[in-house]
PDB file of C-alpha atoms and ligand atoms in Angstrom:
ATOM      1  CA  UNK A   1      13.990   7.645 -33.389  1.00 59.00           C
ATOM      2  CA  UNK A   2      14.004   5.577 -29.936  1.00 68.00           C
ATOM      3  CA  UNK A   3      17.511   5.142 -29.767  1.00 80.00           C
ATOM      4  CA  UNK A   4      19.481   6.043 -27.124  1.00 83.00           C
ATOM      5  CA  UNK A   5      20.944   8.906 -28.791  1.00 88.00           C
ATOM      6  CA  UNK A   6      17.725  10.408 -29.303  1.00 90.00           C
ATOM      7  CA  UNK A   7      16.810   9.780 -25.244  1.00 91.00           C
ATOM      8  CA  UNK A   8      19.916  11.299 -24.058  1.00 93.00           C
ATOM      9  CA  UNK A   9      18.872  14.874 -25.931  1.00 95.00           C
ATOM     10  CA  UNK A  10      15.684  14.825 -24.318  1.00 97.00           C
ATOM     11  CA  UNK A  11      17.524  13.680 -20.767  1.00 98.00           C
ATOM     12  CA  UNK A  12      20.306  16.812 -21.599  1.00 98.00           C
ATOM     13  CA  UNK A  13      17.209  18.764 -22.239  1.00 98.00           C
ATOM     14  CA  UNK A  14      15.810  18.500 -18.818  1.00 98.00           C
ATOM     15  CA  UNK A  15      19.273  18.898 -17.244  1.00 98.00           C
ATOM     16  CA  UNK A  16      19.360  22.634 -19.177  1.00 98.00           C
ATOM     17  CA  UNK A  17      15.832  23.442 -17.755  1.00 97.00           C
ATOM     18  CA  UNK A  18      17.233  22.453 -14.426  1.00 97.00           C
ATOM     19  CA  UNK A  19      16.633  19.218 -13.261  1.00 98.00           C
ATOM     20  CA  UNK A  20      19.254  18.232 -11.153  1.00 98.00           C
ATOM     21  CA  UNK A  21      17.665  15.127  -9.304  1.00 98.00           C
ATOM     22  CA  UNK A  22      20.279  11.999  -9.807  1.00 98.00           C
ATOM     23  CA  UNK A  23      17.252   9.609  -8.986  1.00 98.00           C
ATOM     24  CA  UNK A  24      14.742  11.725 -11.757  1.00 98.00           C
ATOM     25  CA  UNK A  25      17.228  11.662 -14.258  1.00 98.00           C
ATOM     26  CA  UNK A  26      17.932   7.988 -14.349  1.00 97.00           C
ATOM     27  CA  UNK A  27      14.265   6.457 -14.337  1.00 97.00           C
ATOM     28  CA  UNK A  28      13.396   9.311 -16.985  1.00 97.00           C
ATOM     29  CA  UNK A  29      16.205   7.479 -19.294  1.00 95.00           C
ATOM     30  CA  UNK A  30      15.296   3.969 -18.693  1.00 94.00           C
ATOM     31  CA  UNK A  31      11.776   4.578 -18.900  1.00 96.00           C
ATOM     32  CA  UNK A  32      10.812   4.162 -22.727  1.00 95.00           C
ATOM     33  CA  UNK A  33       8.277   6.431 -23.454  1.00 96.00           C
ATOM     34  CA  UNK A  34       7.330   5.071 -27.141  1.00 95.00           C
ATOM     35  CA  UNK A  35       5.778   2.245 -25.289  1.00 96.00           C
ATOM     36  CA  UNK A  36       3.182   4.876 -24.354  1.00 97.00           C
ATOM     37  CA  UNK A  37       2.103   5.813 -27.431  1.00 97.00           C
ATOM     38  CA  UNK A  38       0.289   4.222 -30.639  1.00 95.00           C
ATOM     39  CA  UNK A  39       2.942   3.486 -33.391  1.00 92.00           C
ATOM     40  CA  UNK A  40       1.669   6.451 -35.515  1.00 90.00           C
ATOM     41  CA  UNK A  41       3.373   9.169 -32.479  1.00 90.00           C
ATOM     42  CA  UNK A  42       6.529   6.918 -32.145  1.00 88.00           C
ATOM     43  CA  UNK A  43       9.086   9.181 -34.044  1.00 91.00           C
ATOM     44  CA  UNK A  44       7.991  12.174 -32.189  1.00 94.00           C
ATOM     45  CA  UNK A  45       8.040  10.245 -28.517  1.00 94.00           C
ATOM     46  CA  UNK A  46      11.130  11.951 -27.073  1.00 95.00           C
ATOM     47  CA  UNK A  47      10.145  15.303 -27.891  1.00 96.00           C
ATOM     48  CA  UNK A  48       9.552  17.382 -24.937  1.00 97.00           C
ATOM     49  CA  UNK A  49       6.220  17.964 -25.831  1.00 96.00           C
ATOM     50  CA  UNK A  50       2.734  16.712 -24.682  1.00 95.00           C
ATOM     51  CA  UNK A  51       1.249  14.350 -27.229  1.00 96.00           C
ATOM     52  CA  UNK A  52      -2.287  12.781 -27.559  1.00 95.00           C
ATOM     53  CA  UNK A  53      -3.011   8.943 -26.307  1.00 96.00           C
ATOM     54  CA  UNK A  54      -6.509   9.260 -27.606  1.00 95.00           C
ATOM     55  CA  UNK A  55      -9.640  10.067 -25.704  1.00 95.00           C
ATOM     56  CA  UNK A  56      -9.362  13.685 -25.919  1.00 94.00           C
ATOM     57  CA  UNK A  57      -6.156  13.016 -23.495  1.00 96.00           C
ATOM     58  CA  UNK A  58      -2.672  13.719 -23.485  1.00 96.00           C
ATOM     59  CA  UNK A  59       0.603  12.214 -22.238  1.00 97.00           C
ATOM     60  CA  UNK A  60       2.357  14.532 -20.016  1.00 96.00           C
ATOM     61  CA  UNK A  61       5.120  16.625 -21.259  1.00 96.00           C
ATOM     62  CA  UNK A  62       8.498  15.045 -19.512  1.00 98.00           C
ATOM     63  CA  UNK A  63       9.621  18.458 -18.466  1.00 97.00           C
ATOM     64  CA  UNK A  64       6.803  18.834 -16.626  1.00 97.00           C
ATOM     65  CA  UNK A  65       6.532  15.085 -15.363  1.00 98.00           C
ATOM     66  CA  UNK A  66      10.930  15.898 -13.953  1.00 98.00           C
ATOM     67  CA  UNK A  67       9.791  18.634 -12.190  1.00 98.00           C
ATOM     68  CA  UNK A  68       6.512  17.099 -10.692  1.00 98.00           C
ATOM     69  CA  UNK A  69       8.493  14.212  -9.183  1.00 98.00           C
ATOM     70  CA  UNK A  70      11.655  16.013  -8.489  1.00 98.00           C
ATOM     71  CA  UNK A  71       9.482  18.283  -6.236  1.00 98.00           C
ATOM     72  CA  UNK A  72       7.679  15.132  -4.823  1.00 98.00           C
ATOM     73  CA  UNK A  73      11.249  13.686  -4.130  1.00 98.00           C
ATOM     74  CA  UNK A  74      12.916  17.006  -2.774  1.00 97.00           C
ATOM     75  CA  UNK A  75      12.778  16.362   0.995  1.00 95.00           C
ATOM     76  CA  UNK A  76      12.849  12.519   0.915  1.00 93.00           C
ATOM     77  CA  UNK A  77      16.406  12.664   3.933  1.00 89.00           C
ATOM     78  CA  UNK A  78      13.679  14.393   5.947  1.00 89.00           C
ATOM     79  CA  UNK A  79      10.479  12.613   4.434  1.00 88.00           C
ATOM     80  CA  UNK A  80      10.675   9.548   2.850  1.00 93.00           C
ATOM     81  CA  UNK A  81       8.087   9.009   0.000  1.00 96.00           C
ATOM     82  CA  UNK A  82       7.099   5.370   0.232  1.00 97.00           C
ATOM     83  CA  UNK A  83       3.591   5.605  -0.561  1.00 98.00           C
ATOM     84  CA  UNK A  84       1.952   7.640  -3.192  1.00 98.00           C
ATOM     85  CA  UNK A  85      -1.157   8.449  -5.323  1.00 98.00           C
ATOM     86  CA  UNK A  86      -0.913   9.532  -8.810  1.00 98.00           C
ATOM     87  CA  UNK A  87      -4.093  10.802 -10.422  1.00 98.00           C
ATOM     88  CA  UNK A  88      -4.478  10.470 -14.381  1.00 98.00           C
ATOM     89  CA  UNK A  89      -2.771   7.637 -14.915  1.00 98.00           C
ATOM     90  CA  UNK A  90      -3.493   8.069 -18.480  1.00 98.00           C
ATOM     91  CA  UNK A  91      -0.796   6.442 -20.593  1.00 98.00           C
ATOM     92  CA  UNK A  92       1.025   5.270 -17.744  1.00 98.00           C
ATOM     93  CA  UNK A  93       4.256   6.892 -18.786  1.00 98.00           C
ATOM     94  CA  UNK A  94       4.327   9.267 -15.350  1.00 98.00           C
ATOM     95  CA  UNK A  95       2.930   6.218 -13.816  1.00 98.00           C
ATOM     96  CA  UNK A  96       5.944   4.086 -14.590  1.00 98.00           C
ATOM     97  CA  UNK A  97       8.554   6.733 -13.821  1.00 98.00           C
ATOM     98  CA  UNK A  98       7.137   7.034 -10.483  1.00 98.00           C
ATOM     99  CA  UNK A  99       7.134   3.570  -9.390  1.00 98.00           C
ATOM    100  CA  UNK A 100      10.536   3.168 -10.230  1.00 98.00           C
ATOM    101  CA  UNK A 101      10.916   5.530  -7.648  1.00 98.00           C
ATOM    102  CA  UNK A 102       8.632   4.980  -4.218  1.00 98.00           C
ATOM    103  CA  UNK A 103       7.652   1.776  -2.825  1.00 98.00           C
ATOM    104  CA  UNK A 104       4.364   1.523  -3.269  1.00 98.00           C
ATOM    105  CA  UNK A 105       2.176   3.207  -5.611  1.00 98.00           C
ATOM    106  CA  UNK A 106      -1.961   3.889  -6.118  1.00 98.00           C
ATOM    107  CA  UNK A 107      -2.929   5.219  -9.090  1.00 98.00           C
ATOM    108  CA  UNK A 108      -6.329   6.428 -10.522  1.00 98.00           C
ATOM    109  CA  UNK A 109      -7.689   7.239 -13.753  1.00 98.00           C
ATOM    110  CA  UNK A 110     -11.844   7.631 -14.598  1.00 98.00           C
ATOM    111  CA  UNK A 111     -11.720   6.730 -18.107  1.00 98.00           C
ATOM    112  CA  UNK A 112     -11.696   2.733 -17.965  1.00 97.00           C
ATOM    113  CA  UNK A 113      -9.848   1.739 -21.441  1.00 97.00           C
ATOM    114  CA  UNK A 114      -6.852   4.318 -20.962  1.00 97.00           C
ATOM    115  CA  UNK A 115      -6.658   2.489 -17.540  1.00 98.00           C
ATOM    116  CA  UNK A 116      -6.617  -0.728 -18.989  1.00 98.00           C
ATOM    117  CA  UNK A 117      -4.251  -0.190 -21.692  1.00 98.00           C
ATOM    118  CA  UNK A 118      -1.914   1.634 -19.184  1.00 98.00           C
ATOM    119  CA  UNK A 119      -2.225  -1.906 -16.880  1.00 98.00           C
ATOM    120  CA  UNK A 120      -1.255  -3.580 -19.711  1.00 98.00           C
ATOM    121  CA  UNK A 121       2.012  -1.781 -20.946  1.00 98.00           C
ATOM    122  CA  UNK A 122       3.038  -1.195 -17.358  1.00 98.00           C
ATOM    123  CA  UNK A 123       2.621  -5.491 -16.499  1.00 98.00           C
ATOM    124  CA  UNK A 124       4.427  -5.793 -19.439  1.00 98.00           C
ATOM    125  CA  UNK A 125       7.213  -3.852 -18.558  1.00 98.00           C
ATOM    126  CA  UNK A 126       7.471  -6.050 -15.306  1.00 98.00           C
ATOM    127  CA  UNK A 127       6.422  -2.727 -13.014  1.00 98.00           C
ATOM    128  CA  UNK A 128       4.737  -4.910  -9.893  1.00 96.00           C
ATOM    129  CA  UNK A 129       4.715  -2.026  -7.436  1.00 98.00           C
ATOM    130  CA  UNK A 130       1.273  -0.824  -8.615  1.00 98.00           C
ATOM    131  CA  UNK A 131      -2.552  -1.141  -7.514  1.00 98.00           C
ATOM    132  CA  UNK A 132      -4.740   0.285 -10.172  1.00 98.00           C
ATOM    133  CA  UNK A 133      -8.542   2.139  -9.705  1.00 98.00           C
ATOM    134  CA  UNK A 134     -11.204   3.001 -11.915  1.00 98.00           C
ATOM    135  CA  UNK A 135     -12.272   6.001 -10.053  1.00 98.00           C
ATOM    136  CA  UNK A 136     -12.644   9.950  -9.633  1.00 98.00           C
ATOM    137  CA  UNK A 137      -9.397  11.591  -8.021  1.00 98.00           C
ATOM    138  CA  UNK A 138     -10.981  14.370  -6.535  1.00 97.00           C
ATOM    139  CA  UNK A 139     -12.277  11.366  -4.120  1.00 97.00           C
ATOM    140  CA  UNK A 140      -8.325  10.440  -3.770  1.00 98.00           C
ATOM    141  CA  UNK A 141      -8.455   6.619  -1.949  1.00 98.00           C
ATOM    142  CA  UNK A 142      -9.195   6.962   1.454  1.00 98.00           C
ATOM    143  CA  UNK A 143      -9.186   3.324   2.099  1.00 98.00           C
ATOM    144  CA  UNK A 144      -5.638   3.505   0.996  1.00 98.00           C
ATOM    145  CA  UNK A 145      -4.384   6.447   3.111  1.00 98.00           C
ATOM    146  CA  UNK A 146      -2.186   8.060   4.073  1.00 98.00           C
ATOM    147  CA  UNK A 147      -0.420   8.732   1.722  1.00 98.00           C
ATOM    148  CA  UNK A 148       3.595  10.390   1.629  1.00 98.00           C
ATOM    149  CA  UNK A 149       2.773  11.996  -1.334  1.00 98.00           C
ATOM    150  CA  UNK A 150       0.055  12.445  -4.141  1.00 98.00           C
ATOM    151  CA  UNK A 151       0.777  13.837  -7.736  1.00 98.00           C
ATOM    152  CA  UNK A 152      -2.455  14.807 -10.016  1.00 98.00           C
ATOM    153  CA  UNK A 153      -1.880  15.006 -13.756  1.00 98.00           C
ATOM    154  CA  UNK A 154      -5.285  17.109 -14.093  1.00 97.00           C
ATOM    155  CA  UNK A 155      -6.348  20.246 -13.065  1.00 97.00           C
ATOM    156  CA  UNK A 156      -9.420  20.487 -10.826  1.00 98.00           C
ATOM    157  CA  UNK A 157     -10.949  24.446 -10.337  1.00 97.00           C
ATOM    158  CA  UNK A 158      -9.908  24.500  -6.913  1.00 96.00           C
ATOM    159  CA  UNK A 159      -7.831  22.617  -3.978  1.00 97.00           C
ATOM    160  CA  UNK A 160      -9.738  19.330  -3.454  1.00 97.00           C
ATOM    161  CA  UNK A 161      -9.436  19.189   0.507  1.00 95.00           C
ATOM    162  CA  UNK A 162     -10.059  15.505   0.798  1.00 97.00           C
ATOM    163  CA  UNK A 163      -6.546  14.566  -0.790  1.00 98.00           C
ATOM    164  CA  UNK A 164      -4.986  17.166   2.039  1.00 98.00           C
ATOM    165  CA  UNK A 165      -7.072  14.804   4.633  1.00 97.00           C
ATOM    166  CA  UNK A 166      -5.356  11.744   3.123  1.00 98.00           C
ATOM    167  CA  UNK A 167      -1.483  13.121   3.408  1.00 98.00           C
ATOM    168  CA  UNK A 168       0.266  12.312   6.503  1.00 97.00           C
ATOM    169  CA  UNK A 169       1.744  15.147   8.372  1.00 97.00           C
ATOM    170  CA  UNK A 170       5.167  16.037   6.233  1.00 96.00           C
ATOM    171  CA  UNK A 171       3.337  14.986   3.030  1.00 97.00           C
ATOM    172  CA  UNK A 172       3.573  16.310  -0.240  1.00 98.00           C
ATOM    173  CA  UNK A 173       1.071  17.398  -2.913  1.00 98.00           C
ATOM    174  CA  UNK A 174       1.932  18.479  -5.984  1.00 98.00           C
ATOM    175  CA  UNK A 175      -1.010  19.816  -8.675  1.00 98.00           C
ATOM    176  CA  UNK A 176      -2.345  22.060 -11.313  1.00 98.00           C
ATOM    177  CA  UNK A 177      -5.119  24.352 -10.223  1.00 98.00           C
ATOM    178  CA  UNK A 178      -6.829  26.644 -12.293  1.00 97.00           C
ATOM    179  CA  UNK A 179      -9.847  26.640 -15.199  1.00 92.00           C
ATOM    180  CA  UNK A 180      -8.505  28.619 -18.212  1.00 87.00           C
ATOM    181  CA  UNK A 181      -5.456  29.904 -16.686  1.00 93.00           C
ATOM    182  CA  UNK A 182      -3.578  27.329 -14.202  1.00 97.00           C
ATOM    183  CA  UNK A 183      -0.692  27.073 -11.670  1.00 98.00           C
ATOM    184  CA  UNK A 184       1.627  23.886 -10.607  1.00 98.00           C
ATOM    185  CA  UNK A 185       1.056  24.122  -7.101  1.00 98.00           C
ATOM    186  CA  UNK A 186       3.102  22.434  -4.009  1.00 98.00           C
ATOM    187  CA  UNK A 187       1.895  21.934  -0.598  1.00 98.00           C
ATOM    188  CA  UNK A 188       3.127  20.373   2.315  1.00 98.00           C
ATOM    189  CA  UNK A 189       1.044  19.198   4.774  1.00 97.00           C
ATOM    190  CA  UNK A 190       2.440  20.159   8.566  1.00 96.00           C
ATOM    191  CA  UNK A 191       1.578  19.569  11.878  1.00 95.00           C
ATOM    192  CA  UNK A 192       0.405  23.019  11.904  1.00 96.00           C
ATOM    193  CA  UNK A 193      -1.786  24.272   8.474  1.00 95.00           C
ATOM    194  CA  UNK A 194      -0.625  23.681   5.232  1.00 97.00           C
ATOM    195  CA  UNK A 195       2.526  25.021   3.663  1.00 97.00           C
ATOM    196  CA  UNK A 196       1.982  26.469  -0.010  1.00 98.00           C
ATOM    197  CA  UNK A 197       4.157  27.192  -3.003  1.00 98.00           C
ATOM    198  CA  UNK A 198       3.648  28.287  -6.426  1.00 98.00           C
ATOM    199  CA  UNK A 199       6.148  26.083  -8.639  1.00 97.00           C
ATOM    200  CA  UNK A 200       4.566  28.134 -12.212  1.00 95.00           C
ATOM    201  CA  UNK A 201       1.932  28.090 -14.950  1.00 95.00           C
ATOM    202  CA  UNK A 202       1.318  24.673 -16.354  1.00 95.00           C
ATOM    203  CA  UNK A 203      -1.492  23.542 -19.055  1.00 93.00           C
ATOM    204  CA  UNK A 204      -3.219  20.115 -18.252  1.00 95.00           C
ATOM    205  CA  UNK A 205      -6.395  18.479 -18.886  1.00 94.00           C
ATOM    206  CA  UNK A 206      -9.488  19.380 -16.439  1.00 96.00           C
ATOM    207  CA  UNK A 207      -9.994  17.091 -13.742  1.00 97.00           C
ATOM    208  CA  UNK A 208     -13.709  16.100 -14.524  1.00 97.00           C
ATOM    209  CA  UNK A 209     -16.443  14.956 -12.371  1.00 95.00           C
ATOM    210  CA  UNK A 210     -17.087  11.332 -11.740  1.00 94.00           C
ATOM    211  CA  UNK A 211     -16.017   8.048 -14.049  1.00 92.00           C
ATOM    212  CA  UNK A 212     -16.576   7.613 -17.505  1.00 88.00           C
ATOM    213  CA  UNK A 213     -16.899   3.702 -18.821  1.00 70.00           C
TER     214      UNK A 213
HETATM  215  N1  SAH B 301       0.515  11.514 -16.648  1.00 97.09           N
HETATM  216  C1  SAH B 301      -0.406  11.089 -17.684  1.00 97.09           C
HETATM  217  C2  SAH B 301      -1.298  12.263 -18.005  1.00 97.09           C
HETATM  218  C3  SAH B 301      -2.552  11.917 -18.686  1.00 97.09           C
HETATM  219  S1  SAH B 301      -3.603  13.329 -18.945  1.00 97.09           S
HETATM  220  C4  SAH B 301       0.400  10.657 -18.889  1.00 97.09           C
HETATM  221  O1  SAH B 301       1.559  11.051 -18.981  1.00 97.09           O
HETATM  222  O2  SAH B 301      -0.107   9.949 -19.756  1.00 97.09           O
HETATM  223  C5  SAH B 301      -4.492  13.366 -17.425  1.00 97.09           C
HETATM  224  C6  SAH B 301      -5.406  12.217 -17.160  1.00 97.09           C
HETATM  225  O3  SAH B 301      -6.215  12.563 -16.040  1.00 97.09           O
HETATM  226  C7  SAH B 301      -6.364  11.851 -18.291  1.00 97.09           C
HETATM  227  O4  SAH B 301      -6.158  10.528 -18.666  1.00 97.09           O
HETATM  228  C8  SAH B 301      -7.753  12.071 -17.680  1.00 97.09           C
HETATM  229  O5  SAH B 301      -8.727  11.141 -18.107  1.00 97.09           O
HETATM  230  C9  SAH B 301      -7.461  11.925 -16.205  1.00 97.09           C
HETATM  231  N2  SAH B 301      -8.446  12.553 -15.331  1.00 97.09           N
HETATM  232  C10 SAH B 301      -9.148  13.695 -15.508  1.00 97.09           C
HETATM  233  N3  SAH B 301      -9.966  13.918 -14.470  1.00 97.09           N
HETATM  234  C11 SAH B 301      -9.797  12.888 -13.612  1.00 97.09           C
HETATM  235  C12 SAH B 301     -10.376  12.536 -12.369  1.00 97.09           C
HETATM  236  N4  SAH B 301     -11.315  13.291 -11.789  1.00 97.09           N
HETATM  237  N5  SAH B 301      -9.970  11.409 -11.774  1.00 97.09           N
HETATM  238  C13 SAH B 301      -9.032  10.600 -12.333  1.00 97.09           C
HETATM  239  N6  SAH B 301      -8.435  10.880 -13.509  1.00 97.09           N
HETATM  240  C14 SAH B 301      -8.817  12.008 -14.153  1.00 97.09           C
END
């Protein structure tokens, strides 16, 4: 059930939904996403569907990961996206699609041994391009900024303006937002304000308060 065969449904599958990114398309069939997940979930690991990695958490649906980074990606002849912050690592299956794709990238995740485990798949699968915190994204890393773009894989109640602070001007941001009901949201930081767009309705985790050991 990890053949190739099986990937290239799930890769013909995102092309149908409309994800037309050359550069998204190719890390999302190298990257193998039964790595991310305990034996038991294996079969099912190239179903476009979320699936749970323990902890009350959930591996991201790779629909939803495509259009996340597609988005993040979109204006990269303009903008390039060198740096970047991902928040909830959580497996690390987002997290290793993404650094396949920028330069350099920061990732956080508050729940230590999902962090750990993540490191440890991701060193194994000889990804070198990424510096790992224990930590609270709503804090983003400020030591670290600024960033080109930050992606969030959990859905805090509102905007947290601190991770607008840490984008450069022509940065991107793309998150959920929302309690019981949430939105994808995409905004573009500009020399001017802040430039907003609505990219659907999207169910992830809540981004919590402070770090859990
Ligand atoms: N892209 C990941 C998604 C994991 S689910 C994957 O495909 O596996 C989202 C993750 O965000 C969870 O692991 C959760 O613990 C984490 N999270 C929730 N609130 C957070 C916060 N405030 N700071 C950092 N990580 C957070």
């Amino acid at each position: 059930m990890t053949s190739q065969r099986t990937r290239d449904r799930l890769i013909s599958r995102l092309i149908n939904l409309g994800i037309n990114d050359e550069r998204v398309l190719q890390v999302m069939r190298a990257v193998p996403r039964h790595c991310f997940l305990d034996e038991a979930m294996g079969t099912r690991s190239y179903e476009d569907t979320a699936l749970p990695i323990g902890y009350g958490q959930t591996i991201s649906q790779p629909i939803v990961v495509a259009s996340m980074t597609q988005w993040l990606l979109a204006d990269t002849q303009q903008q390039p996206m060198n740096k970047v912050l991902e928040i909830g690592t959580g497996s690390g299956y987002q997290t290793a699609i993404l650094s396949l794709l920028v330069s350099s990238l920061y990732t956080v995740e508050r729940i230590e041994p999902l962090m750990n485990k993540a490191q440890s798949i991701l060193t194994q699968l000889e990804l070198d391009n990424i510096t790992f915190d224990v930590s609270d994204g709503h804090w983003g890393w400020p030591s670290m900024a600024p960033f080109d773009g930050i992606i969030s894989a959990a859905a805090p109640e509102k905007l947290p303006e601190e991770l607008i602070s840490q984008l450069r001007t022509g940065g991107r941001l793309v998150m959920p937002i929302g309690e019981e009901e949430q939105l994808l949201y995409g905004f573009v930081k500009t020399s001017t304000g802040i430039k907003k767009t609505c990219l659907g309705e999207v169910l992830f985790v809540p981004m919590k308060q402070g770090i859990e050991a």
